PDB file of C-alpha atoms in Angstrom:
ATOM      1  CA  MET A  78     -12.251   7.190  -8.896  1.00 87.00           C
ATOM      2  CA  SER A  79     -10.095   4.345 -10.180  1.00 96.00           C
ATOM      3  CA  ILE A  80      -6.425   3.443 -10.353  1.00 98.00           C
ATOM      4  CA  ARG A  81      -4.974   2.558 -13.746  1.00 97.00           C
ATOM      5  CA  LEU A  82      -2.023   0.222 -13.948  1.00 98.00           C
ATOM      6  CA  THR A  83      -0.468  -2.432 -16.187  1.00 97.00           C
ATOM      7  CA  VAL A  84      -0.161  -6.194 -15.933  1.00 96.00           C
ATOM      8  CA  GLU A  85       3.551  -5.658 -15.242  1.00 96.00           C
ATOM      9  CA  HIS A  86       2.724  -3.493 -12.241  1.00 97.00           C
ATOM     10  CA  LEU A  87       0.443  -6.246 -10.913  1.00 97.00           C
ATOM     11  CA  ARG A  88       3.126  -8.875 -11.477  1.00 97.00           C
ATOM     12  CA  LEU A  89       5.739  -6.843  -9.615  1.00 98.00           C
ATOM     13  CA  ILE A  90       3.412  -6.208  -6.665  1.00 98.00           C
ATOM     14  CA  CYS A  91       2.273  -9.850  -6.455  1.00 98.00           C
ATOM     15  CA  SER A  92       5.823 -11.164  -6.835  1.00 98.00           C
ATOM     16  CA  HIS A  93       6.993  -8.893  -4.024  1.00 98.00           C
ATOM     17  CA  ALA A  94       4.104 -10.081  -1.830  1.00 98.00           C
ATOM     18  CA  GLU A  95       4.941 -13.742  -2.473  1.00 98.00           C
ATOM     19  CA  SER A  96       8.684 -13.233  -1.904  1.00 98.00           C
ATOM     20  CA  THR A  97       8.189 -11.750   1.574  1.00 98.00           C
ATOM     21  CA  TYR A  98       5.574 -14.284   2.731  1.00 98.00           C
ATOM     22  CA  PRO A  99       4.801 -14.954   5.584  1.00 98.00           C
ATOM     23  CA  HIS A 100       5.624 -11.301   6.310  1.00 97.00           C
ATOM     24  CA  GLU A 101       3.753  -8.318   4.936  1.00 98.00           C
ATOM     25  CA  CYS A 102       5.385  -6.592   1.991  1.00 98.00           C
ATOM     26  CA  CYS A 103       5.007  -2.911   1.239  1.00 98.00           C
ATOM     27  CA  GLY A 104       5.820  -0.452  -1.474  1.00 98.00           C
ATOM     28  CA  LEU A 105       5.069   2.946  -2.921  1.00 98.00           C
ATOM     29  CA  LEU A 106       2.986   3.794  -5.971  1.00 98.00           C
ATOM     30  CA  LEU A 107       4.237   6.655  -8.135  1.00 98.00           C
ATOM     31  CA  GLY A 108       2.069   8.220 -10.774  1.00 98.00           C
ATOM     32  CA  LYS A 109      -0.153  11.046 -11.870  1.00 97.00           C
ATOM     33  CA  LEU A 110      -3.540  12.275 -10.789  1.00 93.00           C
ATOM     34  CA  SER A 111      -6.265  13.162 -13.244  1.00 89.00           C
ATOM     35  CA  GLN A 112      -9.793  14.299 -12.475  1.00 86.00           C
ATOM     36  CA  ASP A 113     -11.228  10.803 -12.753  1.00 87.00           C
ATOM     37  CA  ASP A 114      -8.414   8.477 -11.822  1.00 94.00           C
ATOM     38  CA  LYS A 115      -4.889   7.839 -10.678  1.00 97.00           C
ATOM     39  CA  ILE A 116      -2.417   6.571 -13.266  1.00 97.00           C
ATOM     40  CA  LEU A 117       0.332   4.332 -11.911  1.00 98.00           C
ATOM     41  CA  VAL A 118       3.705   4.889 -13.560  1.00 98.00           C
ATOM     42  CA  GLU A 119       5.941   2.908 -11.207  1.00 98.00           C
ATOM     43  CA  ALA A 120       5.548   0.580  -8.229  1.00 98.00           C
ATOM     44  CA  ILE A 121       8.572   0.713  -5.933  1.00 98.00           C
ATOM     45  CA  ALA A 122       9.158  -2.191  -3.569  1.00 98.00           C
ATOM     46  CA  THR A 123      10.317  -1.066  -0.134  1.00 98.00           C
ATOM     47  CA  GLU A 124      11.455  -2.894   2.958  1.00 97.00           C
ATOM     48  CA  ASN A 125       8.941  -3.574   5.700  1.00 98.00           C
ATOM     49  CA  ASP A 126      10.523  -1.568   8.512  1.00 97.00           C
ATOM     50  CA  TRP A 127       8.111  -2.778  11.229  1.00 96.00           C
ATOM     51  CA  ASN A 128       9.952  -3.322  14.522  1.00 93.00           C
ATOM     52  CA  PRO A 129       9.359  -2.784  18.251  1.00 91.00           C
ATOM     53  CA  THR A 130      10.220   0.921  17.971  1.00 90.00           C
ATOM     54  CA  ALA A 131       7.738   1.397  15.117  1.00 91.00           C
ATOM     55  CA  ALA A 132       5.104  -0.484  17.115  1.00 90.00           C
ATOM     56  CA  ALA A 133       5.625   1.861  20.073  1.00 89.00           C
ATOM     57  CA  ASP A 134       5.474   4.940  17.824  1.00 88.00           C
ATOM     58  CA  PHE A 135       2.224   3.819  16.188  1.00 88.00           C
ATOM     59  CA  GLN A 136       0.719   2.815  19.546  1.00 86.00           C
ATOM     60  CA  ALA A 137       0.484   6.547  20.270  1.00 85.00           C
ATOM     61  CA  ILE A 138      -2.163   6.851  17.499  1.00 78.00           C
ATOM     62  CA  ASP A 139      -4.616   4.805  19.542  1.00 77.00           C
ATOM     63  CA  PRO A 140      -3.577   3.467  22.948  1.00 82.00           C
ATOM     64  CA  ASN A 141      -6.399   0.897  22.716  1.00 82.00           C
ATOM     65  CA  LEU A 142      -4.692  -0.860  19.821  1.00 80.00           C
ATOM     66  CA  ASN A 143      -2.780  -3.974  20.747  1.00 82.00           C
ATOM     67  CA  LEU A 144       0.070  -3.733  18.253  1.00 86.00           C
ATOM     68  CA  GLY A 145       2.414  -6.647  17.940  1.00 85.00           C
ATOM     69  CA  THR A 146       5.969  -6.519  16.724  1.00 86.00           C
ATOM     70  CA  GLN A 147       5.611  -9.143  13.986  1.00 89.00           C
ATOM     71  CA  LYS A 148       6.069  -8.254  10.317  1.00 93.00           C
ATOM     72  CA  ASN A 149       3.437 -10.823   9.346  1.00 91.00           C
ATOM     73  CA  THR A 150       0.659  -8.575  10.653  1.00 92.00           C
ATOM     74  CA  TYR A 151       1.991  -5.015  10.280  1.00 94.00           C
ATOM     75  CA  TYR A 152       4.116  -2.922   7.966  1.00 96.00           C
ATOM     76  CA  THR A 153       5.694   0.493   7.885  1.00 96.00           C
ATOM     77  CA  ILE A 154       7.898   2.272   5.411  1.00 97.00           C
ATOM     78  CA  ALA A 155      10.866   4.058   6.961  1.00 96.00           C
ATOM     79  CA  PRO A 156      10.396   7.872   6.946  1.00 95.00           C
ATOM     80  CA  GLU A 157      13.724   8.403   5.204  1.00 97.00           C
ATOM     81  CA  VAL A 158      12.598   6.074   2.405  1.00 98.00           C
ATOM     82  CA  MET A 159       9.323   7.985   2.042  1.00 97.00           C
ATOM     83  CA  LEU A 160      11.203  11.302   1.814  1.00 98.00           C
ATOM     84  CA  LYS A 161      13.759   9.966  -0.677  1.00 98.00           C
ATOM     85  CA  VAL A 162      11.086   8.502  -2.965  1.00 98.00           C
ATOM     86  CA  GLN A 163       8.963  11.654  -2.675  1.00 97.00           C
ATOM     87  CA  LYS A 164      11.910  13.787  -3.804  1.00 98.00           C
ATOM     88  CA  GLU A 165      12.722  11.426  -6.681  1.00 97.00           C
ATOM     89  CA  ALA A 166       9.061  11.453  -7.729  1.00 97.00           C
ATOM     90  CA  ARG A 167       8.939  15.249  -7.741  1.00 97.00           C
ATOM     91  CA  ASP A 168      12.109  15.370  -9.856  1.00 98.00           C
ATOM     92  CA  ARG A 169      10.246  13.230 -12.412  1.00 97.00           C
ATOM     93  CA  GLN A 170       7.027  15.295 -12.191  1.00 98.00           C
ATOM     94  CA  LEU A 171       5.270  12.404 -10.427  1.00 98.00           C
ATOM     95  CA  ASP A 172       3.458  12.052  -7.110  1.00 97.00           C
ATOM     96  CA  ILE A 173       3.207   9.300  -4.558  1.00 98.00           C
ATOM     97  CA  ILE A 174      -0.356   8.218  -5.344  1.00 98.00           C
ATOM     98  CA  GLY A 175      -0.546   5.296  -2.966  1.00 98.00           C
ATOM     99  CA  ILE A 176       0.907   2.421  -1.034  1.00 98.00           C
ATOM    100  CA  TYR A 177       0.654  -1.300  -1.584  1.00 98.00           C
ATOM    101  CA  HIS A 178       1.041  -4.023   0.986  1.00 98.00           C
ATOM    102  CA  SER A 179       0.126  -7.638   1.529  1.00 98.00           C
ATOM    103  CA  HIS A 180      -2.066  -9.495   3.983  1.00 98.00           C
ATOM    104  CA  PRO A 181      -0.503 -12.930   4.554  1.00 98.00           C
ATOM    105  CA  ASP A 182      -3.214 -15.565   4.990  1.00 98.00           C
ATOM    106  CA  HIS A 183      -5.886 -12.858   5.307  1.00 97.00           C
ATOM    107  CA  PRO A 184      -8.307 -11.181   2.877  1.00 98.00           C
ATOM    108  CA  ALA A 185      -7.323  -8.116   0.827  1.00 98.00           C
ATOM    109  CA  ILE A 186      -9.505  -5.958   3.060  1.00 98.00           C
ATOM    110  CA  PRO A 187      -8.082  -3.027   5.054  1.00 98.00           C
ATOM    111  CA  SER A 188      -7.575  -3.539   8.771  1.00 94.00           C
ATOM    112  CA  GLU A 189      -8.492  -1.015  11.429  1.00 91.00           C
ATOM    113  CA  PHE A 190      -4.785  -0.204  11.687  1.00 92.00           C
ATOM    114  CA  ASP A 191      -4.705   0.444   7.911  1.00 95.00           C
ATOM    115  CA  ARG A 192      -7.632   2.843   8.352  1.00 94.00           C
ATOM    116  CA  LEU A 193      -6.144   4.713  11.299  1.00 90.00           C
ATOM    117  CA  CYS A 194      -2.837   5.250   9.495  1.00 92.00           C
ATOM    118  CA  GLY A 195      -4.249   5.891   6.025  1.00 94.00           C
ATOM    119  CA  TRP A 196      -4.153   9.143   4.076  1.00 94.00           C
ATOM    120  CA  GLN A 197      -7.189  10.217   2.080  1.00 92.00           C
ATOM    121  CA  ALA A 198      -5.327  11.156  -1.098  1.00 92.00           C
ATOM    122  CA  TYR A 199      -3.737   7.720  -1.465  1.00 97.00           C
ATOM    123  CA  SER A 200      -4.802   4.475  -3.079  1.00 98.00           C
ATOM    124  CA  TYR A 201      -4.157   1.386  -0.967  1.00 98.00           C
ATOM    125  CA  ILE A 202      -3.588  -1.760  -2.995  1.00 98.00           C
ATOM    126  CA  ILE A 203      -3.767  -4.851  -0.796  1.00 98.00           C
ATOM    127  CA  VAL A 204      -2.692  -8.313  -1.926  1.00 98.00           C
ATOM    128  CA  SER A 205      -4.081 -11.347  -0.147  1.00 98.00           C
ATOM    129  CA  VAL A 206      -1.330 -13.994  -0.024  1.00 98.00           C
ATOM    130  CA  LEU A 207      -2.621 -17.440   0.910  1.00 98.00           C
ATOM    131  CA  GLN A 208      -0.030 -20.102   1.693  1.00 97.00           C
ATOM    132  CA  GLY A 209       2.615 -18.163  -0.237  1.00 98.00           C
ATOM    133  CA  LYS A 210       0.557 -17.456  -3.386  1.00 98.00           C
ATOM    134  CA  ALA A 211      -0.921 -14.072  -4.267  1.00 98.00           C
ATOM    135  CA  ARG A 212      -4.681 -14.420  -4.682  1.00 97.00           C
ATOM    136  CA  ASP A 213      -6.875 -11.332  -4.518  1.00 97.00           C
ATOM    137  CA  VAL A 214      -5.656  -7.827  -5.324  1.00 98.00           C
ATOM    138  CA  LEU A 215      -7.982  -5.013  -4.304  1.00 98.00           C
ATOM    139  CA  SER A 216      -7.584  -1.253  -4.107  1.00 98.00           C
ATOM    140  CA  TRP A 217      -9.137   1.017  -1.514  1.00 98.00           C
ATOM    141  CA  SER A 218      -9.315   4.739  -0.799  1.00 97.00           C
ATOM    142  CA  LEU A 219     -10.509   6.678   2.218  1.00 97.00           C
ATOM    143  CA  ASP A 220     -13.694   8.730   1.954  1.00 96.00           C
ATOM    144  CA  ASP A 221     -14.481  12.028   3.694  1.00 95.00           C
ATOM    145  CA  ASN A 222     -15.489  10.094   6.839  1.00 96.00           C
ATOM    146  CA  HIS A 223     -12.116   8.296   6.908  1.00 96.00           C
ATOM    147  CA  GLN A 224     -13.713   4.978   5.944  1.00 97.00           C
ATOM    148  CA  PHE A 225     -12.258   2.755   3.234  1.00 98.00           C
ATOM    149  CA  GLN A 226     -14.226   2.429   0.016  1.00 98.00           C
ATOM    150  CA  PRO A 227     -13.410   0.036  -2.829  1.00 98.00           C
ATOM    151  CA  GLU A 228     -11.504   1.598  -5.703  1.00 97.00           C
ATOM    152  CA  GLU A 229     -11.668   0.123  -9.188  1.00 98.00           C
ATOM    153  CA  ILE A 230      -8.436  -1.276 -10.610  1.00 98.00           C
ATOM    154  CA  VAL A 231      -8.251  -0.754 -14.358  1.00 97.00           C
ATOM    155  CA  VAL A 232      -5.576  -2.934 -15.959  1.00 96.00           C
ATOM    156  CA  GLU A 233      -4.299  -1.393 -19.165  1.00 90.00           C
ATOM    157  CA  ARG A 234      -2.370  -3.115 -21.870  1.00 78.00           C
ATOM    158  CA  LEU A 235       1.048  -1.868 -22.861  1.00 67.00           C
ATOM    159  CA  ILE A 236       1.127  -0.471 -26.375  1.00 56.00           C
TER     160      ILE A 236
END
């Protein structure tokens, strides 16, 4: 499976990642599913809502995790934002097909926390931001064993 998007989508995602550095950015990917790929229609920047309460809530997933409260190493999207965007997507005959976020001064490779919180149906685009500049952009999806596998990014030209 692959995710199809445009250069403009990549620019928006990378710009968002650079603007929030040194914190992680996050956003939602709206689009359509086909048999072979996911087609991105819109990338929606959201606020990184990571805070001590979110850290405590996520700690319940795995008590062995040592979750910090810093936005430079974790992200979350507020539930009310997820619900609002999901409703708006449905009204437009679209689906949430994934989430993007950044890894400040780290590779664009999913963390264990990303894996534990990930949903199999979604694409996870990760932007590595080194010293404030977006570098690598990779997409990942979870397999049947809940392990991340690389997902091809196909950049299409606007017609």
